[in-house]
Amino acid sequence: MGGDLAACPVDPIQAITNRLFIYSELSVPDRIGIELFTQSLDSKSPLRIRLSRPLNETISRFFERLSSSLFVKKKHRESESSSPIECTLYQCKLPPVNECRPPQLEKIEPFGSTIGEVFSAIVNEEPDAAHAVYLLIHSETDVLYKASFNPARILKCRFEIWPMVDCPVVPRLEASNMDIEQTEFAWFVTKTNIWPSEPCHRGFIFFPNEAHVGGRLGLRIAARDARRRQGVPFGNAKQYSAFGELVECKWLVSASPNQSYHLNRTCRIRCQESEENNSRRFRVVSYNFLADMYASMESARNSIFRHCPLECLDISYRLPLLLRELLNYQADILCLQEIDNWVFHYYLKPILRLICDMDGIYMPKRLVVEEPGPPVRLVTLLDREKNEGCAIFYRKSKFELLRQAHLPSILAYAAEQPQILPLMNDLNDAYSRRSSESTPILDLSIMEKFPVDWSSCLEKSKAHCLMVLVFRALAPEFGSTDSESISKQPHLIVANTHLYFHPHGDGIRMLQALTIRHHVFTVREEIQSGTSALVSVIIAGDINQSTKGPAYQALLGNEVTEDSMKQSNIALHPEFQMQPTYVIESPQFTNWVPDFRAPLDVILYDAHSGLSCMHIFPLCSAAEITRLAMENTRRLTGQDKPQCRGQPVSDCDLYALPNRAFPSDHLALIADFKWPPMN
């Protein structure tokens, strides 16, 4: 490429009103995208051109293609012939430091260069203002465009959640190079056919209020990158505007169900907190969300969740209620299970970052697929991810993330551990024997709902993961950022998991629990060997087993036995005893569906380290859940009770979880902890 110092015939200031965007095509890496907006004087209407060109195309051919597009569009508007269109590239050049004159535009002579040679380096390394690139299009009127490389772009924007009073509403955005905190969001609500000229709210997250009920909801977005540069307008409008086309929600704003239980359980604690020193306190929440991929299955809707109205099972209804509930709990650490991949990335991560200053880590389960037969069999692909998994969020003002020590597959790790491998072999042998039994001694009523294929059970259980994060506490009481103070700051190991689900999977769950203990306390010993600070452990999750089962006892560190295992009185790391935050006795529960209720969720901690549990938040009774669900059903639908599907549901289970007021089939566990004094 050569250069010509001949002055550009158009003042660069005029380029402000004309937009040219150049970007890499994400889906097609060997092409480049170009979008051009013009307001030239010889045009009778705005013009927007979109081109996608191969990187090996010459610049001269690209100019011909661009000119052709301009010419065709002009001919479409004008009957008379148009003058030829020419294109020229310029780059801004600064004068020598000893000369007081404005920058000059130097003509770029690309000759036979390709688009890739001319633009790719610029796209990958954005030029600063002093070296900006311009495109001059010469026709009846010369029009100069200042090129913007790799601009913020909204690829898709839509509403997937029902706008309800006091519940957060955000769009689902798929974008490139866009910074949510720098981007402008303008929200509009109208009860007529005309949208107001001024928004009712600005910001990524919108909370409708009572005055908005019955109104249509719309959103316009001005995409910006981290440097606040204006991006490509969303939509197909030909007239350039920083704010793209309005995106309308398909649902009207509606009243939200009464979730007074979620508000009341936290209010009881806040009165006590005001009288306490909170600098050493932190709150942990464990919650199974009920993944949409399970709630939307036809088989689940007509069996396990046959009591729940279909609209209340839909994620568009449940997600805003789940988000409101999480925000109300004001957690410092969130351990979440059954999180859809898209829920984590498009909703939880941005909302919790912007409102709570929390960062989050996601660990999907492994993918289980069918291999064609004969015979057809299930195979767990350890290198492939399922669209559902676990997540941990932490408040950045209270914790610094030091290390991640996850197990993508708990049982794949177990097979590599000499202490656990004999137990795993016992389990494999036991399940092989059961597979060959003609009449296994099992509860036949359970088998009708959950058929037993022992080889499939073992294979499916390999998909389950364990999240382990190591944090350093950042409370002011723990000192400043000097090395001596840092060495004394407490460390916290947080483990989050979701164990295998099957009524006859006790042996599998116990093996998973033993493996979790082994791994977590191996990590603890590694951390403790490198610091004199206190190191504490919290294990949370949905263990799919009650407190009387072997998995629960194994997590606590108690000796356990299991018929499937030859070894008895098994205990790994017995010196580390875990304590439960909740001691749940019947009739209490954390999971309730028709014909079943049990305490399946846990938050455990090692009290011997000095960590103490200050408060736990009360669980809701079946009677209270029924009362709230019944009130909301009558208030929002006018019906006395929901219409069930499939097999009949007993009256005592008509308002099991989920329902109109409770968006998951689980209840959240909430515990407040306190570090011991530094001395």
mmCIF file of C-alpha atoms in Angstrom, residues 459-642:
data_model
loop_
_atom_site.group_PDB
_atom_site.id
_atom_site.type_symbol
_atom_site.label_atom_id
_atom_site.label_comp_id
_atom_site.label_asym_id
_atom_site.label_seq_id
_atom_site.Cartn_x
_atom_site.Cartn_y
_atom_site.Cartn_z
ATOM 1 C CA GLU A 459 -23.665 -44.356 33.181
ATOM 2 C CA LYS A 460 -26.010 -41.438 33.896
ATOM 3 C CA SER A 461 -24.408 -40.845 37.298
ATOM 4 C CA LYS A 462 -21.055 -40.134 35.620
ATOM 5 C CA ALA A 463 -22.577 -36.918 34.269
ATOM 6 C CA HIS A 464 -22.775 -35.266 37.701
ATOM 7 C CA CYS A 465 -20.230 -32.601 38.580
ATOM 8 C CA LEU A 466 -18.783 -30.958 41.687
ATOM 9 C CA MET A 467 -17.936 -27.263 41.903
ATOM 10 C CA VAL A 468 -15.175 -26.250 44.322
ATOM 11 C CA LEU A 469 -14.061 -22.637 44.761
ATOM 12 C CA VAL A 470 -11.440 -21.332 47.186
ATOM 13 C CA PHE A 471 -11.947 -17.786 48.511
ATOM 14 C CA ARG A 472 -10.132 -15.320 50.726
ATOM 15 C CA ALA A 473 -12.349 -13.265 53.048
ATOM 16 C CA LEU A 474 -12.170 -9.484 52.549
ATOM 17 C CA ALA A 475 -13.911 -8.151 55.677
ATOM 18 C CA PRO A 476 -12.327 -4.895 57.002
ATOM 19 C CA GLU A 477 -11.622 -6.548 60.342
ATOM 20 C CA PHE A 478 -9.191 -8.909 58.637
ATOM 21 C CA GLY A 479 -6.738 -6.138 57.881
ATOM 22 C CA SER A 480 -5.358 -4.229 54.920
ATOM 23 C CA THR A 481 -3.821 -5.464 51.691
ATOM 24 C CA ASP A 482 -0.240 -5.747 52.994
ATOM 25 C CA SER A 483 1.290 -9.222 52.856
ATOM 26 C CA GLU A 484 1.172 -9.794 56.618
ATOM 27 C CA SER A 485 -2.539 -8.988 56.838
ATOM 28 C CA ILE A 486 -3.345 -11.044 53.745
ATOM 29 C CA SER A 487 -1.624 -14.078 55.248
ATOM 30 C CA LYS A 488 -4.047 -13.945 58.197
ATOM 31 C CA GLN A 489 -7.252 -13.509 56.220
ATOM 32 C CA PRO A 490 -9.535 -16.558 56.532
ATOM 33 C CA HIS A 491 -9.962 -18.866 53.557
ATOM 34 C CA LEU A 492 -13.250 -20.469 52.601
ATOM 35 C CA ILE A 493 -13.690 -23.553 50.425
ATOM 36 C CA VAL A 494 -17.196 -23.718 48.933
ATOM 37 C CA ALA A 495 -18.415 -26.919 47.289
ATOM 38 C CA ASN A 496 -21.676 -27.130 45.351
ATOM 39 C CA THR A 497 -23.177 -30.245 43.819
ATOM 40 C CA HIS A 498 -26.315 -32.015 42.630
ATOM 41 C CA LEU A 499 -26.192 -35.762 43.249
ATOM 42 C CA TYR A 500 -27.716 -38.474 41.100
ATOM 43 C CA PHE A 501 -31.500 -38.815 41.130
ATOM 44 C CA HIS A 502 -33.156 -42.216 41.296
ATOM 45 C CA PRO A 503 -35.194 -43.809 44.104
ATOM 46 C CA HIS A 504 -32.836 -46.836 44.050
ATOM 47 C CA GLY A 505 -29.601 -44.854 43.661
ATOM 48 C CA ASP A 506 -28.451 -44.842 47.312
ATOM 49 C CA GLY A 507 -25.238 -46.672 46.495
ATOM 50 C CA ILE A 508 -24.358 -44.265 43.696
ATOM 51 C CA ARG A 509 -25.102 -41.216 45.838
ATOM 52 C CA MET A 510 -23.028 -42.575 48.713
ATOM 53 C CA LEU A 511 -20.077 -43.113 46.386
ATOM 54 C CA GLN A 512 -20.511 -39.567 45.038
ATOM 55 C CA ALA A 513 -20.645 -38.201 48.604
ATOM 56 C CA LEU A 514 -17.509 -40.079 49.680
ATOM 57 C CA THR A 515 -15.711 -38.797 46.589
ATOM 58 C CA ILE A 516 -16.799 -35.230 47.336
ATOM 59 C CA ARG A 517 -15.472 -35.442 50.896
ATOM 60 C CA HIS A 518 -12.196 -36.909 49.684
ATOM 61 C CA HIS A 519 -11.670 -34.198 47.080
ATOM 62 C CA VAL A 520 -12.809 -31.245 49.205
ATOM 63 C CA PHE A 521 -10.625 -32.156 52.162
ATOM 64 C CA THR A 522 -7.677 -32.926 49.900
ATOM 65 C CA VAL A 523 -8.027 -29.354 48.614
ATOM 66 C CA ARG A 524 -8.346 -28.141 52.224
ATOM 67 C CA GLU A 525 -5.078 -29.829 53.223
ATOM 68 C CA GLU A 526 -3.325 -28.291 50.207
ATOM 69 C CA ILE A 527 -4.577 -24.811 51.106
ATOM 70 C CA GLN A 528 -3.822 -25.194 54.808
ATOM 71 C CA SER A 529 -0.260 -26.327 54.103
ATOM 72 C CA GLY A 530 0.428 -22.983 52.423
ATOM 73 C CA THR A 531 -1.127 -20.591 54.948
ATOM 74 C CA SER A 532 -1.372 -19.989 58.677
ATOM 75 C CA ALA A 533 -4.857 -18.537 58.211
ATOM 76 C CA LEU A 534 -8.071 -20.262 59.168
ATOM 77 C CA VAL A 535 -9.420 -22.516 56.385
ATOM 78 C CA SER A 536 -13.118 -23.404 56.537
ATOM 79 C CA VAL A 537 -15.315 -25.617 54.362
ATOM 80 C CA ILE A 538 -18.947 -25.302 53.274
ATOM 81 C CA ILE A 539 -20.652 -28.035 51.239
ATOM 82 C CA ALA A 540 -24.030 -27.182 49.730
ATOM 83 C CA GLY A 541 -26.368 -28.660 47.192
ATOM 84 C CA ASP A 542 -29.189 -31.001 46.349
ATOM 85 C CA ILE A 543 -28.115 -34.505 47.420
ATOM 86 C CA ASN A 544 -31.401 -36.150 46.346
ATOM 87 C CA GLN A 545 -31.530 -38.037 49.629
ATOM 88 C CA SER A 546 -32.973 -37.435 53.078
ATOM 89 C CA THR A 547 -30.913 -36.946 56.229
ATOM 90 C CA LYS A 548 -31.272 -40.650 57.058
ATOM 91 C CA GLY A 549 -29.554 -41.800 53.867
ATOM 92 C CA PRO A 550 -25.918 -42.921 53.500
ATOM 93 C CA ALA A 551 -24.935 -39.998 51.239
ATOM 94 C CA TYR A 552 -25.893 -37.466 53.915
ATOM 95 C CA GLN A 553 -24.023 -39.390 56.611
ATOM 96 C CA ALA A 554 -20.987 -39.726 54.351
ATOM 97 C CA LEU A 555 -20.870 -35.967 53.757
ATOM 98 C CA LEU A 556 -20.972 -35.357 57.509
ATOM 99 C CA GLY A 557 -18.016 -37.718 57.972
ATOM 100 C CA ASN A 558 -19.907 -40.434 59.803
ATOM 101 C CA GLU A 559 -19.268 -44.117 59.211
ATOM 102 C CA VAL A 560 -21.715 -45.552 56.712
ATOM 103 C CA THR A 561 -22.612 -48.958 55.351
ATOM 104 C CA GLU A 562 -24.314 -49.891 52.117
ATOM 105 C CA ASP A 563 -25.542 -53.281 50.958
ATOM 106 C CA SER A 564 -23.885 -52.776 47.563
ATOM 107 C CA MET A 565 -20.420 -52.465 49.105
ATOM 108 C CA LYS A 566 -18.247 -55.265 50.480
ATOM 109 C CA GLN A 567 -16.479 -52.771 52.732
ATOM 110 C CA SER A 568 -18.394 -51.619 55.791
ATOM 111 C CA ASN A 569 -17.981 -48.749 58.210
ATOM 112 C CA ILE A 570 -16.599 -46.534 55.450
ATOM 113 C CA ALA A 571 -15.354 -43.062 56.429
ATOM 114 C CA LEU A 572 -12.932 -40.848 54.487
ATOM 115 C CA HIS A 573 -11.137 -38.038 56.349
ATOM 116 C CA PRO A 574 -13.017 -38.810 59.598
ATOM 117 C CA GLU A 575 -11.007 -36.113 61.371
ATOM 118 C CA PHE A 576 -13.039 -33.478 59.523
ATOM 119 C CA GLN A 577 -16.583 -33.565 60.860
ATOM 120 C CA MET A 578 -19.187 -31.453 59.079
ATOM 121 C CA GLN A 579 -22.178 -29.905 60.830
ATOM 122 C CA PRO A 580 -25.624 -29.351 59.288
ATOM 123 C CA THR A 581 -27.080 -25.853 59.379
ATOM 124 C CA TYR A 582 -30.602 -27.240 59.104
ATOM 125 C CA VAL A 583 -31.729 -30.221 61.172
ATOM 126 C CA ILE A 584 -34.890 -31.074 59.272
ATOM 127 C CA GLU A 585 -37.356 -33.523 60.756
ATOM 128 C CA SER A 586 -40.675 -34.676 59.344
ATOM 129 C CA PRO A 587 -43.015 -33.061 58.367
ATOM 130 C CA GLN A 588 -40.494 -30.436 57.180
ATOM 131 C CA PHE A 589 -39.091 -30.729 53.663
ATOM 132 C CA THR A 590 -37.165 -28.884 50.962
ATOM 133 C CA ASN A 591 -38.726 -30.739 48.009
ATOM 134 C CA TRP A 592 -42.447 -31.402 47.546
ATOM 135 C CA VAL A 593 -44.208 -32.910 44.541
ATOM 136 C CA PRO A 594 -47.351 -35.073 44.463
ATOM 137 C CA ASP A 595 -46.842 -38.278 46.491
ATOM 138 C CA PHE A 596 -43.404 -37.199 47.733
ATOM 139 C CA ARG A 597 -41.861 -34.711 50.151
ATOM 140 C CA ALA A 598 -38.426 -34.865 51.789
ATOM 141 C CA PRO A 599 -35.441 -32.748 52.910
ATOM 142 C CA LEU A 600 -33.102 -33.229 49.941
ATOM 143 C CA ASP A 601 -30.995 -30.053 50.207
ATOM 144 C CA VAL A 602 -28.093 -29.270 52.524
ATOM 145 C CA ILE A 603 -25.730 -26.569 53.710
ATOM 146 C CA LEU A 604 -22.968 -28.203 55.781
ATOM 147 C CA TYR A 605 -19.969 -26.535 57.458
ATOM 148 C CA ASP A 606 -16.940 -27.517 59.520
ATOM 149 C CA ALA A 607 -17.563 -25.973 62.931
ATOM 150 C CA HIS A 608 -14.195 -27.192 64.250
ATOM 151 C CA SER A 609 -12.468 -24.518 62.130
ATOM 152 C CA GLY A 610 -14.106 -21.794 64.215
ATOM 153 C CA LEU A 611 -16.767 -20.920 61.656
ATOM 154 C CA SER A 612 -20.174 -20.607 63.323
ATOM 155 C CA CYS A 613 -23.728 -20.612 61.972
ATOM 156 C CA MET A 614 -25.577 -17.617 63.405
ATOM 157 C CA HIS A 615 -29.016 -17.992 61.845
ATOM 158 C CA ILE A 616 -30.968 -20.205 59.530
ATOM 159 C CA PHE A 617 -34.042 -18.939 57.760
ATOM 160 C CA PRO A 618 -37.231 -20.888 58.526
ATOM 161 C CA LEU A 619 -38.652 -23.314 55.996
ATOM 162 C CA CYS A 620 -42.200 -22.915 54.811
ATOM 163 C CA SER A 621 -44.706 -25.549 55.904
ATOM 164 C CA ALA A 622 -47.029 -27.385 53.542
ATOM 165 C CA ALA A 623 -49.971 -25.587 55.136
ATOM 166 C CA GLU A 624 -48.438 -22.147 54.498
ATOM 167 C CA ILE A 625 -47.477 -23.042 50.916
ATOM 168 C CA THR A 626 -51.022 -24.271 50.300
ATOM 169 C CA ARG A 627 -52.535 -21.108 51.761
ATOM 170 C CA LEU A 628 -50.379 -18.777 49.645
ATOM 171 C CA ALA A 629 -50.845 -20.796 46.453
ATOM 172 C CA MET A 630 -54.596 -20.976 46.986
ATOM 173 C CA GLU A 631 -54.854 -17.221 47.611
ATOM 174 C CA ASN A 632 -52.876 -16.448 44.462
ATOM 175 C CA THR A 633 -54.902 -18.892 42.385
ATOM 176 C CA ARG A 634 -58.131 -17.211 43.432
ATOM 177 C CA ARG A 635 -56.757 -13.665 43.106
ATOM 178 C CA LEU A 636 -55.115 -14.092 39.706
ATOM 179 C CA THR A 637 -57.416 -16.616 38.006
ATOM 180 C CA GLY A 638 -60.694 -16.602 39.938
ATOM 181 C CA GLN A 639 -60.497 -20.397 40.260
ATOM 182 C CA ASP A 640 -60.767 -22.325 43.518
ATOM 183 C CA LYS A 641 -58.121 -24.904 42.650
ATOM 184 C CA PRO A 642 -55.824 -25.830 39.755
#
